[in-house]
Every structure is written in C-alpha cells, then in structure tokens.
Amino acid sequence: MSATALPRAAAPLLGFGRLLRRYGFPVAPEQVSGFMQAVTLLGPRSMADIREAALATLAPPPDRRDEFEAHFQSHFYGNTAAVVEGEADEETRIKDDGGTRDEESEVARQEEGGELSSGAEQLSARDFQRDGNGLAAFRRKLSAALPARRSFRTVRTHARGKLDLRRSLREIVSADGDVPSPLLRRRQTVPRKLLILIDVSGSMKLHTSDYLKLAHAAVQGADRAEIFTFGTRLTRITGALRIRDRDQALARVAALVDDWDGGTRMGPTLLAFLSVPRFSAFARGAAIVILSDALERGDHAELEMAMRRLSARAFRLSLATPLAGDPRFQPATAALRAILPVLDDLVDGSSISCLTDFILSLARPAPAAAAIWKRAS
C-alpha cells in the first residue's frame, strides 16, 4: 500500500500502523486496511472514533495498552512527552511470492549477545549448483506418508457411512415410493498441510542448498505444502518452488530471497509470520518442520513465545537441527531448553537422508521431544 496512492487524509492512518510496527506491535497489513475502513464507516465525528477504530482493528495486547495510548497521543496529537521510551531497532520484512503483490511488515526487535550467530542484517545473493535429482522417491511417497485428517467434505460410499437423506429421498420419489437400498456418504480423509520453515542465516550456509532441494521435492510431491525462508527477513517461496524444473525453481528462489547467509532473528521472524493472518492460517492443523540450528541471539523470550503459539496451532511441531548430527549433542542452550517442552520432535537435520526419513514418518506417533532427550541426557 503506497501513501502516494491514498487520499491525503488517509496518510496519518497508514502512518500510525507503520509506527506501531516499528515499535514491535504485531500489526498485519490487513489490520491497517481494516483500521482505515473502520474510520471511513465511523465518519469520523471525533478523534474518539479514530481511537476506538484503532483499538478494535489493530488489537494492541492488553499488557501494552498504555504504550499504545502513548503512541496514539504522540502521532495524532503531537504529544511527544507521552511516548514510552524505546528505540525502533531493525525491521523484520515479509515478502510473499504467492500473491498479486509483495507485502512487507516491519516488527521492531532488539538483538544482543551470541557467539555463533548474528542478528545483523546482511543482504546477499546465492547461486545454486546443478546436480542430479535424488529425491524422486521421496516426492512419490510424500503425499501418502503425510498425517491425515477427516475433511468436512463427504463422498459417496457403499458401506460404513451415514445416510444421505437428500439423495435417498430423491431416489424414493423417482421410484414412485419404493424404498431402495440406503444411499450413504462418508467424510473424506485428506493429507494434512506440510509447512517447512528454512533458516538461511550464515550459520546454516552449508545446509541451505540441500534444504531448498528438499523443499522443492516437498512442494512437487504434496498438494498442500508451504515453504518459507527466514534469517533477518521472512520470505514465502512456495510459488517459486512450484516450477517443475528444479534448477529453474531454485534460480527463482535465489533471486527472491534477500537475506542469504546473514544474521538471524528467529524469534522476531516467526512472530512476523504469525502476525499475518494469511500466513498463520497455513500453520493451523499442519505438520510444521523448522530447519534451523536455533542459535538465537540475546533474549530468547520472543522465540519461546513464537514456538508456543505455533505449537498451539500445529498438528505436530518439529525442529530439525544439523547440530543433532553430532552424537554428543544435547539441547543445552537456553533457547533450546526453553522451547523443548513445546516441541513434538527434535531431530537430526544434518543430511537429506535423515530429513526425508523423518518427514515420511510424520504420520507415525512418537514420544514428545522432551521425553526422548530427557532419557538421552
């Protein structure tokens, strides 16, 4: 949405949404549009109408209501003394390749600490080498191997179904009152969605190429697979991976993603994913696989919050880390210890074979990650 394409009176409303995003409020582009539409419907007759529309559509968390009020006073009244002290740091940008436009959403996050990862944004490009496709078997097996759920849509069946009353009555009428054999329907069983989130930061550089090849096979093999990359930005790459030729698809991905091999802000980018309703819907009832070393810098509170919210939406939440390929690996970092209770799986992500075997086993029940690693420690 461009401020130059809007009426002059709408610019402050759009600016207020951007201001909230800069200070870490999870405001999606759809919410800003709803805010502007609500103001239009209300008149508005006074600033109180604008404030009520902002509260209803932008939905500030209860624990940040005072901060929201301070920003409202500052933006619309110029009362800078009311602003809560803080500094908008860096922005988490969102890019969606599957719609009619690229949308960006900024979430301010402060980063510090960490030895093996960086929170600094470093934009770069990648070029993927051409090689043979060894994932054909995985692609063929994937759809049948994914966890299944019962759909609300029904299909006709000859046994083990419920009476299809409408069709049965039509048959009775067409048969002049004779009672035919009962006509039955049953709910369909369909594969669950597969959501793969790929860490493309510098600490994962050696594995990025293999992960993207696996993601291409997943999109080609499953009807409802969604793929995102994250580092310092969040990018949806599902549309690019729908190109059947893998080399062409990866070339498209290489041009689409901006934050290859840079820093990582795992918590903020996952929260940005959840802040967009369209993206958050992908996680509902899905098997979610995160490919990352989970080396979060600084405070891991945002990562823990994001993982809890993902776990609440997902059918199964799994973290595949290449660090687990080391026999001596233990989830000993503060971030891993914090998120371990909400993970269904914490598995080896150091090779394509380990990952394909794991993804093909998602339909089979397994002990929770915390129980497995407690026994292993």
Tab-separated table of C-alpha atoms in Angstrom:
chain	number	residue	atom	x	y	z
A	1	MET	CA	0.000	0.000	0.000
A	2	SER	CA	1.559	3.282	-1.075
A	3	ALA	CA	0.966	6.504	0.781
A	4	THR	CA	1.102	8.454	-2.511
A	5	ALA	CA	-1.844	6.463	-3.909
A	6	LEU	CA	-4.074	7.301	-0.937
A	7	PRO	CA	-6.193	10.355	-0.199
A	8	ARG	CA	-4.274	12.931	1.801
A	9	ALA	CA	-6.498	12.422	4.853
A	10	ALA	CA	-5.655	8.698	4.948
A	11	ALA	CA	-1.884	9.181	5.224
A	12	PRO	CA	-1.888	9.692	9.048
A	13	LEU	CA	-3.872	6.468	9.499
A	14	LEU	CA	-1.405	4.478	7.427
A	15	GLY	CA	1.463	6.172	9.240
A	16	PHE	CA	0.074	5.132	12.615
A	17	GLY	CA	0.076	1.469	11.568
A	18	ARG	CA	3.687	1.783	10.413
A	19	LEU	CA	4.627	3.480	13.695
A	20	LEU	CA	3.193	0.607	15.729
A	21	ARG	CA	5.064	-1.962	13.641
A	22	ARG	CA	8.323	-0.089	14.158
A	23	TYR	CA	7.846	-0.405	17.900
A	24	GLY	CA	7.147	-4.139	17.848
A	25	PHE	CA	3.341	-4.297	17.761
A	26	PRO	CA	2.229	-7.339	15.678
A	27	VAL	CA	0.136	-5.359	13.185
A	28	ALA	CA	-0.585	-7.070	9.854
A	29	PRO	CA	-1.249	-5.175	6.591
A	30	GLU	CA	-4.826	-6.483	6.679
A	31	GLN	CA	-5.329	-4.871	10.079
A	32	VAL	CA	-4.145	-1.489	8.812
A	33	SER	CA	-6.599	-1.743	5.905
A	34	GLY	CA	-9.356	-2.661	8.370
A	35	PHE	CA	-8.446	0.323	10.550
A	36	MET	CA	-8.792	2.725	7.620
A	37	GLN	CA	-12.096	1.170	6.545
A	38	ALA	CA	-13.433	1.383	10.109
A	39	VAL	CA	-12.569	5.087	10.300
A	40	THR	CA	-14.387	5.637	6.998
A	41	LEU	CA	-17.507	3.864	8.288
A	42	LEU	CA	-17.487	5.860	11.536
A	43	GLY	CA	-17.371	9.233	9.816
A	44	PRO	CA	-15.360	10.025	11.820
A	45	ARG	CA	-17.077	12.568	14.054
A	46	SER	CA	-14.226	12.950	16.548
A	47	MET	CA	-10.784	11.671	17.495
A	48	ALA	CA	-12.547	9.310	19.901
A	49	ASP	CA	-13.977	7.474	16.864
A	50	ILE	CA	-10.487	7.076	15.396
A	51	ARG	CA	-9.170	5.811	18.724
A	52	GLU	CA	-11.981	3.246	19.059
A	53	ALA	CA	-11.420	2.080	15.477
A	54	ALA	CA	-7.699	1.680	16.194
A	55	LEU	CA	-8.345	-0.355	19.342
A	56	ALA	CA	-10.851	-2.605	17.577
A	57	THR	CA	-8.825	-3.334	14.441
A	58	LEU	CA	-5.170	-3.023	15.464
A	59	ALA	CA	-5.805	-5.014	18.684
A	60	PRO	CA	-2.898	-3.999	20.946
A	61	PRO	CA	-2.051	-6.651	23.563
A	62	PRO	CA	-3.559	-5.855	26.979
A	63	ASP	CA	-0.126	-5.566	28.589
A	64	ARG	CA	0.894	-2.906	26.015
A	65	ARG	CA	-2.286	-0.819	26.067
A	66	ASP	CA	-0.581	2.076	27.878
A	67	GLU	CA	2.204	2.105	25.288
A	68	PHE	CA	-0.402	2.039	22.507
A	69	GLU	CA	-2.164	5.045	24.062
A	70	ALA	CA	1.141	6.902	24.297
A	71	HIS	CA	1.891	6.339	20.619
A	72	PHE	CA	-1.660	7.390	19.690
A	73	GLN	CA	-1.244	10.661	21.619
A	74	SER	CA	2.155	11.269	20.041
A	75	HIS	CA	1.115	10.509	16.455
A	76	PHE	CA	-2.268	12.250	16.308
A	77	TYR	CA	-1.862	14.992	18.922
A	78	GLY	CA	1.885	15.651	18.764
A	79	ASN	CA	2.241	14.923	22.467
A	80	THR	CA	5.809	13.622	22.344
A	81	ALA	CA	6.098	13.651	26.134
A	82	ALA	CA	3.667	10.750	26.243
A	83	VAL	CA	5.820	8.408	24.160
A	84	VAL	CA	7.150	5.426	26.016
A	85	GLU	CA	10.907	5.465	25.923
A	86	GLY	CA	12.290	2.998	23.445
A	87	GLU	CA	14.022	2.798	20.156
A	88	ALA	CA	12.878	1.146	16.974
A	89	ASP	CA	15.804	-1.062	16.078
A	90	GLU	CA	15.787	-3.220	12.978
A	91	GLU	CA	12.852	-4.347	10.920
A	92	THR	CA	11.647	-7.808	10.022
A	93	ARG	CA	10.432	-7.605	6.448
A	94	ILE	CA	7.955	-10.047	4.949
A	95	LYS	CA	7.907	-10.993	1.287
A	96	ASP	CA	5.131	-13.122	-0.213
A	97	ASP	CA	5.711	-14.554	-3.688
A	98	GLY	CA	2.292	-16.178	-3.918
A	99	GLY	CA	0.002	-13.161	-4.236
A	100	THR	CA	-0.510	-10.282	-6.606
A	101	ARG	CA	1.893	-8.044	-4.733
A	102	ASP	CA	4.812	-8.275	-2.320
A	103	GLU	CA	3.814	-7.224	1.165
A	104	GLU	CA	6.191	-6.008	3.807
A	105	SER	CA	5.550	-5.956	7.530
A	106	GLU	CA	8.036	-4.425	9.955
A	107	VAL	CA	8.419	-5.696	13.523
A	108	ALA	CA	10.996	-3.916	15.677
A	109	ARG	CA	13.280	-6.214	17.611
A	110	GLN	CA	16.432	-5.577	19.686
A	111	GLU	CA	19.250	-8.112	19.464
A	112	GLU	CA	22.374	-8.683	21.530
A	113	GLY	CA	24.790	-11.439	22.530
A	114	GLY	CA	25.535	-14.812	20.924
A	115	GLU	CA	28.730	-16.355	19.680
A	116	LEU	CA	27.821	-18.466	16.667
A	117	SER	CA	25.077	-16.379	15.106
A	118	SER	CA	24.466	-12.755	14.295
A	119	GLY	CA	21.428	-10.513	14.377
A	120	ALA	CA	22.858	-8.002	11.906
A	121	GLU	CA	21.117	-7.850	8.567
A	122	GLN	CA	23.345	-8.703	5.638
A	123	LEU	CA	21.714	-8.868	2.227
A	124	SER	CA	23.311	-11.089	-0.402
A	125	ALA	CA	22.566	-13.387	-3.333
A	126	ARG	CA	23.014	-17.128	-3.819
A	127	ASP	CA	23.745	-19.306	-6.830
A	128	PHE	CA	22.818	-22.993	-6.536
A	129	GLN	CA	24.863	-25.638	-8.330
A	130	ARG	CA	23.166	-28.003	-10.735
A	131	ASP	CA	23.283	-31.675	-9.824
A	132	GLY	CA	21.228	-34.831	-10.139
A	133	ASN	CA	17.825	-35.169	-8.512
A	134	GLY	CA	17.989	-37.906	-5.877
A	135	LEU	CA	14.672	-37.028	-4.263
A	136	ALA	CA	12.318	-38.644	-6.779
A	137	ALA	CA	11.372	-41.475	-4.395
A	138	PHE	CA	10.682	-39.010	-1.578
A	139	ARG	CA	8.461	-36.947	-3.879
A	140	ARG	CA	6.431	-40.015	-4.905
A	141	LYS	CA	5.898	-41.244	-1.333
A	142	LEU	CA	5.264	-37.925	0.381
A	143	SER	CA	1.554	-37.364	-0.205
A	144	ALA	CA	0.585	-40.827	1.074
A	145	ALA	CA	3.006	-40.611	4.022
A	146	LEU	CA	1.772	-37.323	5.495
A	147	PRO	CA	-0.545	-37.351	8.525
A	148	ALA	CA	-4.205	-37.382	7.514
A	149	ARG	CA	-7.325	-35.741	8.879
A	150	ARG	CA	-11.044	-36.140	8.269
A	151	SER	CA	-12.375	-33.432	5.993
A	152	PHE	CA	-15.837	-31.907	6.372
A	153	ARG	CA	-16.445	-32.716	2.708
A	154	THR	CA	-18.132	-36.038	2.037
A	155	VAL	CA	-18.051	-38.618	-0.746
A	156	ARG	CA	-20.455	-41.354	-1.726
A	157	THR	CA	-19.806	-44.786	-0.301
A	158	HIS	CA	-21.449	-48.204	-0.332
A	159	ALA	CA	-20.624	-49.118	3.281
A	160	ARG	CA	-19.580	-47.589	6.597
A	161	GLY	CA	-21.179	-44.235	6.029
A	162	LYS	CA	-24.072	-42.098	7.201
A	163	LEU	CA	-27.421	-41.967	5.460
A	164	ASP	CA	-27.501	-39.487	2.596
A	165	LEU	CA	-31.037	-38.342	3.274
A	166	ARG	CA	-31.340	-35.932	0.353
A	167	ARG	CA	-30.242	-38.420	-2.294
A	168	SER	CA	-32.263	-41.188	-0.679
A	169	LEU	CA	-35.462	-39.108	-0.790
A	170	ARG	CA	-34.841	-38.259	-4.436
A	171	GLU	CA	-34.449	-41.958	-5.193
A	172	ILE	CA	-37.694	-42.764	-3.358
A	173	VAL	CA	-39.585	-40.116	-5.345
A	174	SER	CA	-38.135	-41.271	-8.662
A	175	ALA	CA	-39.046	-44.878	-7.777
A	176	ASP	CA	-42.724	-43.969	-7.057
A	177	GLY	CA	-42.415	-44.596	-3.336
A	178	ASP	CA	-40.422	-47.796	-3.398
A	179	VAL	CA	-37.687	-47.868	-0.766
A	180	PRO	CA	-34.356	-48.541	-2.460
A	181	SER	CA	-31.165	-49.536	-0.745
A	182	PRO	CA	-29.992	-46.723	1.549
A	183	LEU	CA	-27.542	-44.300	-0.009
A	184	LEU	CA	-24.563	-43.461	2.167
A	185	ARG	CA	-21.883	-40.784	2.401
A	186	ARG	CA	-18.722	-40.547	4.481
A	187	ARG	CA	-16.258	-37.789	5.292
A	188	GLN	CA	-13.116	-37.717	3.183
A	189	THR	CA	-9.674	-38.362	4.594
A	190	VAL	CA	-7.135	-35.846	3.290
A	191	PRO	CA	-3.420	-35.275	3.977
A	192	ARG	CA	-2.590	-32.526	6.432
A	193	LYS	CA	-0.724	-29.425	5.334
A	194	LEU	CA	3.066	-29.519	5.444
A	195	LEU	CA	4.739	-26.254	6.486
A	196	ILE	CA	8.539	-26.035	6.226
A	197	LEU	CA	10.430	-23.025	7.618
A	198	ILE	CA	14.059	-22.851	6.468
A	199	ASP	CA	16.794	-20.905	8.261
A	200	VAL	CA	19.002	-19.240	5.606
A	201	SER	CA	21.329	-17.388	8.006
A	202	GLY	CA	25.115	-17.599	7.857
A	203	SER	CA	25.352	-20.342	10.479
A	204	MET	CA	23.219	-22.597	8.229
A	205	LYS	CA	25.062	-21.817	4.994
A	206	LEU	CA	26.407	-25.351	4.458
A	207	HIS	CA	22.904	-26.858	4.583
A	208	THR	CA	20.794	-24.248	2.769
A	209	SER	CA	21.191	-25.747	-0.697
A	210	ASP	CA	20.145	-29.249	0.418
A	211	TYR	CA	17.212	-27.875	2.394
A	212	LEU	CA	15.877	-25.995	-0.620
A	213	LYS	CA	16.157	-29.067	-2.833
A	214	LEU	CA	14.175	-30.979	-0.227
A	215	ALA	CA	11.621	-28.158	-0.127
A	216	HIS	CA	11.224	-28.275	-3.920
A	217	ALA	CA	10.557	-32.014	-3.761
A	218	ALA	CA	8.017	-31.425	-0.970
A	219	VAL	CA	6.089	-28.832	-2.978
A	220	GLN	CA	6.114	-31.095	-6.034
A	221	GLY	CA	5.024	-34.149	-4.033
A	222	ALA	CA	2.389	-32.695	-1.700
A	223	ASP	CA	-0.705	-30.752	-2.726
A	224	ARG	CA	-0.681	-28.544	0.380
A	225	ALA	CA	2.953	-27.770	1.166
A	226	GLU	CA	4.068	-24.259	2.118
A	227	ILE	CA	7.698	-23.130	2.312
A	228	PHE	CA	9.181	-20.031	3.964
A	229	THR	CA	12.749	-18.876	4.499
A	230	PHE	CA	13.853	-16.754	7.424
A	231	GLY	CA	17.023	-15.045	8.596
A	232	THR	CA	16.613	-11.357	9.240
A	233	ARG	CA	13.600	-11.323	6.902
A	234	LEU	CA	10.707	-13.679	6.183
A	235	THR	CA	10.064	-14.784	2.591
A	236	ARG	CA	7.394	-17.078	1.201
A	237	ILE	CA	8.900	-19.108	-1.651
A	238	THR	CA	6.140	-21.651	-2.326
A	239	GLY	CA	5.205	-20.096	-5.678
A	240	ALA	CA	8.775	-20.251	-6.950
A	241	LEU	CA	9.114	-23.900	-5.911
A	242	ARG	CA	6.004	-24.859	-7.883
A	243	ILE	CA	8.102	-24.604	-11.056
A	244	ARG	CA	8.611	-28.229	-12.058
A	245	ASP	CA	12.221	-27.848	-13.208
A	246	ARG	CA	14.268	-27.754	-10.009
A	247	ASP	CA	17.142	-25.661	-11.356
A	248	GLN	CA	14.748	-23.013	-12.634
A	249	ALA	CA	12.842	-23.065	-9.346
A	250	LEU	CA	15.986	-22.608	-7.254
A	251	ALA	CA	17.182	-19.806	-9.522
A	252	ARG	CA	13.867	-18.061	-8.905
A	253	VAL	CA	14.256	-18.583	-5.153
A	254	ALA	CA	17.824	-17.237	-5.275
A	255	ALA	CA	16.535	-14.012	-6.824
A	256	LEU	CA	13.576	-13.761	-4.444
A	257	VAL	CA	15.301	-14.131	-1.064
A	258	ASP	CA	17.364	-11.131	0.050
A	259	ASP	CA	18.895	-12.247	3.353
A	260	TRP	CA	21.048	-15.214	2.386
A	261	ASP	CA	23.922	-16.074	4.745
A	262	GLY	CA	23.379	-13.068	7.001
A	263	GLY	CA	22.260	-12.730	10.586
A	264	THR	CA	19.376	-14.492	12.231
A	265	ARG	CA	16.435	-13.203	14.237
A	266	MET	CA	14.460	-16.420	14.608
A	267	GLY	CA	12.012	-15.247	17.265
A	268	PRO	CA	11.053	-11.955	15.548
A	269	THR	CA	10.674	-13.563	12.112
A	270	LEU	CA	8.441	-16.341	13.460
A	271	LEU	CA	6.343	-13.728	15.266
A	272	ALA	CA	6.133	-11.789	12.000
A	273	PHE	CA	4.899	-14.984	10.311
A	274	LEU	CA	2.194	-15.357	12.960
A	275	SER	CA	1.191	-11.695	12.703
A	276	VAL	CA	-0.067	-12.108	9.120
A	277	PRO	CA	-3.436	-13.929	9.239
A	278	ARG	CA	-2.955	-15.453	5.782
A	279	PHE	CA	0.364	-16.991	6.833
A	280	SER	CA	-0.829	-18.001	10.291
A	281	ALA	CA	-3.650	-19.954	8.641
A	282	PHE	CA	-1.034	-22.154	6.940
A	283	ALA	CA	0.044	-23.393	10.377
A	284	ARG	CA	-3.416	-24.383	11.589
A	285	GLY	CA	-3.587	-28.184	11.785
A	286	ALA	CA	-0.337	-28.548	9.829
A	287	ALA	CA	2.758	-30.648	10.319
A	288	ILE	CA	5.367	-27.916	10.838
A	289	VAL	CA	9.057	-28.670	10.300
A	290	ILE	CA	11.591	-25.961	11.164
A	291	LEU	CA	15.062	-26.467	9.679
A	292	SER	CA	17.396	-24.435	11.879
A	293	ASP	CA	20.175	-24.650	14.444
A	294	ALA	CA	18.027	-22.438	16.727
A	295	LEU	CA	21.064	-20.382	17.749
A	296	GLU	CA	19.041	-17.375	18.826
A	297	ARG	CA	20.958	-14.269	19.858
A	298	GLY	CA	20.204	-12.395	23.055
A	299	ASP	CA	16.935	-12.857	24.907
A	300	HIS	CA	15.049	-15.939	23.687
A	301	ALA	CA	11.659	-14.787	25.053
A	302	GLU	CA	10.354	-13.962	21.569
A	303	LEU	CA	11.439	-17.346	20.221
A	304	GLU	CA	9.738	-19.126	23.110
A	305	MET	CA	6.548	-17.112	22.577
A	306	ALA	CA	6.537	-17.816	18.833
A	307	MET	CA	7.105	-21.549	19.307
A	308	ARG	CA	4.313	-21.801	21.876
A	309	ARG	CA	1.917	-20.074	19.502
A	310	LEU	CA	2.990	-22.312	16.609
A	311	SER	CA	2.577	-25.404	18.787
A	312	ALA	CA	-0.953	-24.334	19.710
A	313	ARG	CA	-1.893	-24.140	16.016
A	314	ALA	CA	0.012	-27.115	14.655
A	315	PHE	CA	-0.851	-30.790	14.496
A	316	ARG	CA	2.850	-31.518	15.028
A	317	LEU	CA	5.771	-29.116	15.581
A	318	SER	CA	9.254	-30.376	14.778
A	319	LEU	CA	12.716	-28.827	14.847
A	320	ALA	CA	15.399	-30.444	12.698
A	321	THR	CA	18.850	-29.135	13.570
A	322	PRO	CA	22.144	-30.128	11.945
A	323	LEU	CA	23.736	-29.893	15.378
A	324	ALA	CA	21.906	-33.093	16.345
A	325	GLY	CA	24.068	-34.992	13.850
A	326	ASP	CA	26.834	-34.906	16.464
A	327	PRO	CA	26.458	-37.901	18.848
A	328	ARG	CA	27.464	-35.620	21.737
A	329	PHE	CA	24.693	-33.110	21.017
A	330	GLN	CA	22.408	-32.071	23.870
A	331	PRO	CA	19.751	-29.298	23.838
A	332	ALA	CA	21.849	-27.315	26.315
A	333	THR	CA	21.446	-23.720	25.106
A	334	ALA	CA	18.964	-21.511	26.933
A	335	ALA	CA	16.832	-21.157	23.788
A	336	LEU	CA	16.628	-24.907	23.149
A	337	ARG	CA	15.845	-25.654	26.792
A	338	ALA	CA	13.052	-23.080	26.696
A	339	ILE	CA	11.350	-24.427	23.558
A	340	LEU	CA	11.943	-28.151	24.131
A	341	PRO	CA	8.695	-28.668	26.138
A	342	VAL	CA	6.556	-27.417	23.224
A	343	LEU	CA	8.345	-29.442	20.528
A	344	ASP	CA	6.926	-32.741	19.366
A	345	ASP	CA	10.256	-33.641	17.742
A	346	LEU	CA	13.870	-32.507	17.977
A	347	VAL	CA	15.700	-34.488	15.305
A	348	ASP	CA	18.856	-34.693	13.226
A	349	GLY	CA	18.772	-32.301	10.265
A	350	SER	CA	22.364	-32.753	9.148
A	351	SER	CA	21.610	-34.696	5.947
A	352	ILE	CA	18.961	-35.097	3.288
A	353	SER	CA	18.517	-38.792	4.098
A	354	CYS	CA	17.791	-38.074	7.769
A	355	LEU	CA	15.272	-35.391	6.853
A	356	THR	CA	13.443	-37.415	4.224
A	357	ASP	CA	13.163	-40.406	6.545
A	358	PHE	CA	11.804	-38.176	9.294
A	359	ILE	CA	9.258	-36.339	7.121
A	360	LEU	CA	7.994	-39.631	5.716
A	361	SER	CA	7.454	-40.827	9.317
A	362	LEU	CA	5.366	-37.827	10.443
A	363	ALA	CA	2.155	-39.873	10.406
A	364	ARG	CA	3.550	-42.352	12.922
A	365	PRO	CA	3.191	-41.467	16.632
A	366	ALA	CA	6.355	-40.819	18.620
A	367	PRO	CA	7.228	-39.732	22.177
A	368	ALA	CA	7.490	-35.996	22.769
A	369	ALA	CA	10.897	-34.423	22.227
A	370	ALA	CA	11.308	-33.548	25.912
A	371	ALA	CA	10.773	-37.190	26.943
A	372	ILE	CA	13.290	-38.502	24.389
A	373	TRP	CA	16.037	-36.029	25.264
A	374	LYS	CA	15.455	-36.458	28.998
A	375	ARG	CA	16.193	-40.168	28.599
A	376	ALA	CA	19.216	-39.436	26.395
A	377	SER	CA	20.802	-36.985	28.841
